[in-house]
Tab-separated table of C-alpha atoms in Angstrom:
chain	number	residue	atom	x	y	z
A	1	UNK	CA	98.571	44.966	78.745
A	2	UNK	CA	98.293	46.972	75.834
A	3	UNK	CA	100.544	49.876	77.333
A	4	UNK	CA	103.069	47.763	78.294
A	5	UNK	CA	103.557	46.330	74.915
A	6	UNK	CA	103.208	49.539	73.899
A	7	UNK	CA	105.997	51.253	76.117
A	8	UNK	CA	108.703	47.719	76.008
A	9	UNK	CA	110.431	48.996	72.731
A	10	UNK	CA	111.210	51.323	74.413
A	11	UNK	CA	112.747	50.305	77.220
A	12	UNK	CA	115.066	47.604	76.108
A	13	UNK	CA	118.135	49.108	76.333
A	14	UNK	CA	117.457	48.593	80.136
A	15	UNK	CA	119.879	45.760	80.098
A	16	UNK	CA	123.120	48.398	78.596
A	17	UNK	CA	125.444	49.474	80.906
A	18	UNK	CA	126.491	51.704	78.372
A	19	UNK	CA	122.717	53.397	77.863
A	20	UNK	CA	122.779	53.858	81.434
A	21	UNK	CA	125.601	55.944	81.010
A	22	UNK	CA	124.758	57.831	78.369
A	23	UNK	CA	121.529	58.760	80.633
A	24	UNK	CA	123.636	59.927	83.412
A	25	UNK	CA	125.460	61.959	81.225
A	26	UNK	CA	122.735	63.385	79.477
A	27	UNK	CA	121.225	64.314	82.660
A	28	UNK	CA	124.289	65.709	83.802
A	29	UNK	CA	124.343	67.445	80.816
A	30	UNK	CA	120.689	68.945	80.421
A	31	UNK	CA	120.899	70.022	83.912
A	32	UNK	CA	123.959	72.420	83.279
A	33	UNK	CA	122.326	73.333	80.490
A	34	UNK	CA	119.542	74.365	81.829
A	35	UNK	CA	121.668	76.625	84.549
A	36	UNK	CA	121.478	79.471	81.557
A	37	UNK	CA	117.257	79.325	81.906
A	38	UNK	CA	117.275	79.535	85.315
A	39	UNK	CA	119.428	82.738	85.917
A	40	UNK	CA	116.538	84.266	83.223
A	41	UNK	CA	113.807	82.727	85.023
A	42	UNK	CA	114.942	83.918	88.703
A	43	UNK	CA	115.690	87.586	87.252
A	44	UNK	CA	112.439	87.860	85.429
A	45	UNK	CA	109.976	86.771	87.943
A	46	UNK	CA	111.659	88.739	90.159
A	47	UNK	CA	109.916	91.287	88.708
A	48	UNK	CA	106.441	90.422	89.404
A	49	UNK	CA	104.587	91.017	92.809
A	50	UNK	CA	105.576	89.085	95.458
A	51	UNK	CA	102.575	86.943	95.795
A	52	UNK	CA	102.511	85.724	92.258
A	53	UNK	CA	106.721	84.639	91.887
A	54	UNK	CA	106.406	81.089	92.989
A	55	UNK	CA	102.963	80.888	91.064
A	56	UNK	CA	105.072	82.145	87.703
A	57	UNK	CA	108.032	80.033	88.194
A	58	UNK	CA	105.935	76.707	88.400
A	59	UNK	CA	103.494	77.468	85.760
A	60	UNK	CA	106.789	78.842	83.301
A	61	UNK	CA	108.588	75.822	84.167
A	62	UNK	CA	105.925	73.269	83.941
A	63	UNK	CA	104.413	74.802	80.673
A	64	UNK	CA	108.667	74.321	79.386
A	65	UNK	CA	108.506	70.516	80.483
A	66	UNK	CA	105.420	70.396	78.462
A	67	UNK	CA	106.947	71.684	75.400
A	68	UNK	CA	110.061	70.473	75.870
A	69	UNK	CA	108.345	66.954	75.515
A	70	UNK	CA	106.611	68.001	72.374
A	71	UNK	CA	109.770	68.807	70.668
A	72	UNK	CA	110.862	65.296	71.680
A	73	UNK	CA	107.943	64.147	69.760
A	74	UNK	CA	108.699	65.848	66.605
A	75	UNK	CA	112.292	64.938	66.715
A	76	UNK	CA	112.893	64.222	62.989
A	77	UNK	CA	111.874	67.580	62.231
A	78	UNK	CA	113.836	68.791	65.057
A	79	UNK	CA	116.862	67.322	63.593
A	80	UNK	CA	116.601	68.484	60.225
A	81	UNK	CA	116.621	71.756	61.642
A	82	UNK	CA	120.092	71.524	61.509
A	83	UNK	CA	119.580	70.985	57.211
A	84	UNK	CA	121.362	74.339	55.331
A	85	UNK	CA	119.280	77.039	54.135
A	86	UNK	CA	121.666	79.658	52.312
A	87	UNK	CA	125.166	80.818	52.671
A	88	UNK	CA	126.184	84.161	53.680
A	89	UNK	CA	129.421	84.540	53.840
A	90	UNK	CA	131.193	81.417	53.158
A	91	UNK	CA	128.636	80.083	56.180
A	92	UNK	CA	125.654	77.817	55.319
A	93	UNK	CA	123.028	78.781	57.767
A	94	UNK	CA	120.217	76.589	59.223
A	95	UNK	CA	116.629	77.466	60.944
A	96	UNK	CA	119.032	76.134	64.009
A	97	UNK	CA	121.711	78.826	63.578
A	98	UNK	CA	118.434	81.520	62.692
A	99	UNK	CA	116.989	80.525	66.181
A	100	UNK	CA	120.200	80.934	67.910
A	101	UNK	CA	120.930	84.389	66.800
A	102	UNK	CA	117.762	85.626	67.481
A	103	UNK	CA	117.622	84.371	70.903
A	104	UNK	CA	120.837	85.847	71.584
A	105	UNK	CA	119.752	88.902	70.559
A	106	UNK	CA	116.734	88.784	72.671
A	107	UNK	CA	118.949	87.941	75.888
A	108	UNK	CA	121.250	91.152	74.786
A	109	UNK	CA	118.078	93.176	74.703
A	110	UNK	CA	116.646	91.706	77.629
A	111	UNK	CA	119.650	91.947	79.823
A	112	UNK	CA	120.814	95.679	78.577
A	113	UNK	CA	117.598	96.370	79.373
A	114	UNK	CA	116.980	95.336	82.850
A	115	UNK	CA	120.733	96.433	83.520
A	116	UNK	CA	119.579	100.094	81.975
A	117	UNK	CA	116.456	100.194	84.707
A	118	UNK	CA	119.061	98.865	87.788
A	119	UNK	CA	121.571	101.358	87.134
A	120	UNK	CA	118.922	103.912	86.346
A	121	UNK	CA	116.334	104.031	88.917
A	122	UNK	CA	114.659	107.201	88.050
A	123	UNK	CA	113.688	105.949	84.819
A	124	UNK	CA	109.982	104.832	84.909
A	125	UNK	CA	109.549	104.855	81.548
A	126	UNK	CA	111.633	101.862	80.733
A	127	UNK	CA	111.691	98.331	82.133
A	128	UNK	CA	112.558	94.958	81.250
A	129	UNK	CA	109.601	94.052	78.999
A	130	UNK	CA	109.112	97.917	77.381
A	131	UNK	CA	107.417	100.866	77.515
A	132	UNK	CA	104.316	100.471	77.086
A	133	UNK	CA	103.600	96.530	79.374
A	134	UNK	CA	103.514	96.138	82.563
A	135	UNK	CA	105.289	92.714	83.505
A	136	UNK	CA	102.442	90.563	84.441
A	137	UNK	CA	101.932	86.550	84.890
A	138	UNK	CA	101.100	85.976	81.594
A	139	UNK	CA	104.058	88.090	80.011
A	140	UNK	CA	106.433	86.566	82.370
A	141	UNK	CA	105.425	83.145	81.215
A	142	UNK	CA	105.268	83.852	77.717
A	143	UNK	CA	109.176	85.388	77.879
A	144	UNK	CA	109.967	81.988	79.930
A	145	UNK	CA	108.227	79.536	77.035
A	146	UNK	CA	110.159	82.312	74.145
A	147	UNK	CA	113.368	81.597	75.312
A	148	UNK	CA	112.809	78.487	76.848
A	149	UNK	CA	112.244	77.387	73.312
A	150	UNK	CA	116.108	78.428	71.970
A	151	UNK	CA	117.370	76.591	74.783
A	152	UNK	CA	115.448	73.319	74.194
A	153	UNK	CA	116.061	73.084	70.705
A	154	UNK	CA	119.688	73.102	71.026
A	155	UNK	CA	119.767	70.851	73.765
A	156	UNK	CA	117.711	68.183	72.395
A	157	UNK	CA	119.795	68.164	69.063
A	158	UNK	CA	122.541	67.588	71.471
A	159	UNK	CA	120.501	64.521	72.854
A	160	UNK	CA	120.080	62.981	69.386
A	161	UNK	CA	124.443	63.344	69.453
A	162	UNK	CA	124.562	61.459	72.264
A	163	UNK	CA	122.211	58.731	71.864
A	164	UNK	CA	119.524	57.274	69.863
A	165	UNK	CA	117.033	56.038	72.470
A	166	UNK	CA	114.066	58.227	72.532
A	167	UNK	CA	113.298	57.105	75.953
A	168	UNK	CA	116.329	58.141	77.143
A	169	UNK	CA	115.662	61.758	76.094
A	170	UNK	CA	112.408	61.899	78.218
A	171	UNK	CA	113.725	61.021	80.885
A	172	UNK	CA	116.886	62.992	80.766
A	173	UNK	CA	114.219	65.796	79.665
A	174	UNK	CA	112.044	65.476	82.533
A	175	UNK	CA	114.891	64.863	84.957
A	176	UNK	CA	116.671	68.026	84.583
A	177	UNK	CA	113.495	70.010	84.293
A	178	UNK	CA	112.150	68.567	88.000
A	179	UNK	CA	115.874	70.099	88.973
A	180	UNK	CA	114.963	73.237	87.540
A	181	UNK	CA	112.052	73.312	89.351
A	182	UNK	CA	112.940	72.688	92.815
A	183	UNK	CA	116.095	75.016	92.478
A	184	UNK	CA	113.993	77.991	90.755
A	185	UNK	CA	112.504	79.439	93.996
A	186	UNK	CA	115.655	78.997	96.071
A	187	UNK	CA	117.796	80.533	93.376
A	188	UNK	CA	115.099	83.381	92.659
A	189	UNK	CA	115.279	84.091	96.254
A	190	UNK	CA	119.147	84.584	96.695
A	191	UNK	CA	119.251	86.447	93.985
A	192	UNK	CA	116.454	89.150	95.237
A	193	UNK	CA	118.362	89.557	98.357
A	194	UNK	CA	121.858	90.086	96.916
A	195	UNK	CA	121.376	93.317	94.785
A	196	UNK	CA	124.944	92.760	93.577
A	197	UNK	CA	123.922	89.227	92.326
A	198	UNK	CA	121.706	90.694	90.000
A	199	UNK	CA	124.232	92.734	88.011
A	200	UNK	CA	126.452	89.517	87.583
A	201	UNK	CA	123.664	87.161	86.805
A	202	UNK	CA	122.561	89.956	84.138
A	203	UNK	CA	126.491	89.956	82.817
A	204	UNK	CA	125.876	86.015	82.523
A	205	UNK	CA	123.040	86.490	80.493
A	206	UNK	CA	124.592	89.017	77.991
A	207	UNK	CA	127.892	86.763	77.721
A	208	UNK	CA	125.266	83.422	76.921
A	209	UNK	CA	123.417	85.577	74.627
A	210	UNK	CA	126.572	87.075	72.404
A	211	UNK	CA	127.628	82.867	72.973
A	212	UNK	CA	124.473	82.027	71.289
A	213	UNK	CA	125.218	84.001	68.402
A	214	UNK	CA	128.193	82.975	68.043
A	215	UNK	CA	127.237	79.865	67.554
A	216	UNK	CA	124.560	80.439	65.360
A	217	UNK	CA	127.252	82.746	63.282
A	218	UNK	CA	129.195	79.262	63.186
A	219	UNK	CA	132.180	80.036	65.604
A	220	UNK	CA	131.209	77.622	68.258
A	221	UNK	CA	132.304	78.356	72.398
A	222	UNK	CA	133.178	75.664	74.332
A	223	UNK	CA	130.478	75.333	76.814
A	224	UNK	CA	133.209	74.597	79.304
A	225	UNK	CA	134.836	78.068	79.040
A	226	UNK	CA	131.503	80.097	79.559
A	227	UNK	CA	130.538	77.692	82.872
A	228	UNK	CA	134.646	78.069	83.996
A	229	UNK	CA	134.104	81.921	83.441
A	230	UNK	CA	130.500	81.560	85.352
A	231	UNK	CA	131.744	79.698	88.240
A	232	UNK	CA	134.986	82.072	88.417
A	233	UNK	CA	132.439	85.165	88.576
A	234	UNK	CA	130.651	83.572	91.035
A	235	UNK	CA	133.639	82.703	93.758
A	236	UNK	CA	134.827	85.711	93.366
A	237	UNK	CA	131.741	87.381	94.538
A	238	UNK	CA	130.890	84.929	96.933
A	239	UNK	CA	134.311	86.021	98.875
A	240	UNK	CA	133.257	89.957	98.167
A	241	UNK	CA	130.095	88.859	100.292
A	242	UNK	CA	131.744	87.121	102.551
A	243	UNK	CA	133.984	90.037	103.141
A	244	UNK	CA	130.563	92.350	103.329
A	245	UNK	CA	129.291	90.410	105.853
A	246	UNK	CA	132.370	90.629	107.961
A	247	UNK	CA	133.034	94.113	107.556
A	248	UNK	CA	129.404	94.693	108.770
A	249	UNK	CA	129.948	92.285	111.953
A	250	UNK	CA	132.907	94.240	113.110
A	251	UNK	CA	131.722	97.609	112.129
A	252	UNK	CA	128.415	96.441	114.275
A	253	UNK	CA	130.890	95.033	117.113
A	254	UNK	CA	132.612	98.313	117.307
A	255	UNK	CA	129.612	100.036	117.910
């Protein structure tokens, strides 16, 4: 079969119990990764009718597997995205870096905004894509493809780090992008009926974006600090609910 000789290249590091590893791991690692995405993907189509969330969330996401798979295809040009382009200030910066800062910026933007219009509810004139747009299917999914694109970038350059097997990418790739999609609507859901877990995923979002510029800046974060600070966050106001919710069963018993 011509597809099978085709595809067996591929495939024969099948027989490594290290490779299998190193696809757990990746997997591992491309889910967690992907953790930042989802928080943006929950809050934005949030924003969209009712009847067309779900609808956005699978198109967004599966239109992101799609390109995410593309980039896998052009990974020697991904790679040497990582190639200097001029110093500024003792810091050689790449079209990697130039991508990181500006989707930083765009989560600042994005999240200051949307935090503005929370806090601010008589303010019609501003919302989280501007003033003049109306948040629609197509916006939503373009904004989920824009930064979808920062993310995948720098998580497939840290897929060549790890190991050399395309195949292994794909998979990882597709993997942690099926996760995505079966947690989006759950996640989405939680987060539109906890008003409070808005505000903190939006403080996630700002403390990613000044993380990805940072890093682009060249003064990289430990991932494991942000997701430590995350996770804190997010104890911490899953006992403030918890304590909510009790308050509002006794004050309801009392009555």
């Amino acid at each position: 079969m011509p597809i099978i000789d085709f595809l067996a290249p591929h495939f024969v590091w099948t027989g490594d119990p290290t490779a299998w590893i190193a696809l757990l791991t990746l997997v591992v690692l491309e889910i967690v990764l992907g953790i930042d995405n989802l928080i943006f993907i929950s809050i934005l189509t949030n924003k969209l009718p009712e009847h067309q969330r779900a609808r956005a969330r699978r198109l967004g996401i599966g239109a992101a597997l799609i390109m995410r798979l593309l980039l896998l295809a052009t990974i020697s040009f991904i790679v040497q995205l990582t190639t200097p382009l001029f110093t500024l200030f003792d810091h050689p910066f790449s079209w990697r870096d130039i991508i990181l800062i500006a989707g930083g910026l765009f989560l600042v933007w994005k999240a200051t905004k949307e935090i503005h219009h929370s806090v601010d509810h008589d303010d019609d004139k501003e919302n989280m894509i501007g003033q003049t747009l109306q948040l629609s299917m197509g916006g939503a999914i373009f904004q989920i493809l824009l930064l979808d694109l920062v993310f995948s970038i720098d998580s497939i350059i840290t897929a060549v780090g790890m190991t050399d097997e395309i195949a292994i990418m794909y998979i990882a790739v597709i993997c942690a992008v099926t996760v995505m999609l079966l947690a989006a609507t759950p996640l989405a859901n939680f987060i539109a009926k906890n008003p409070t877990i808005v505000m903190l995923a939006l403080g996630f979002l700002l403390m990613i974006g000044m993380t990805l510029i940072a890093d682009g800046m060249g003064f990289h974060v430990p991932k494991g600090y942000i997701y430590a600070a995350m996770g804190f966050s997010a104890l911490v106001e899953g006992l403030n609910m918890l304590a909510r919710r009790k308050k509002k069963k006794d004050s309801g018993g009392a009555h």
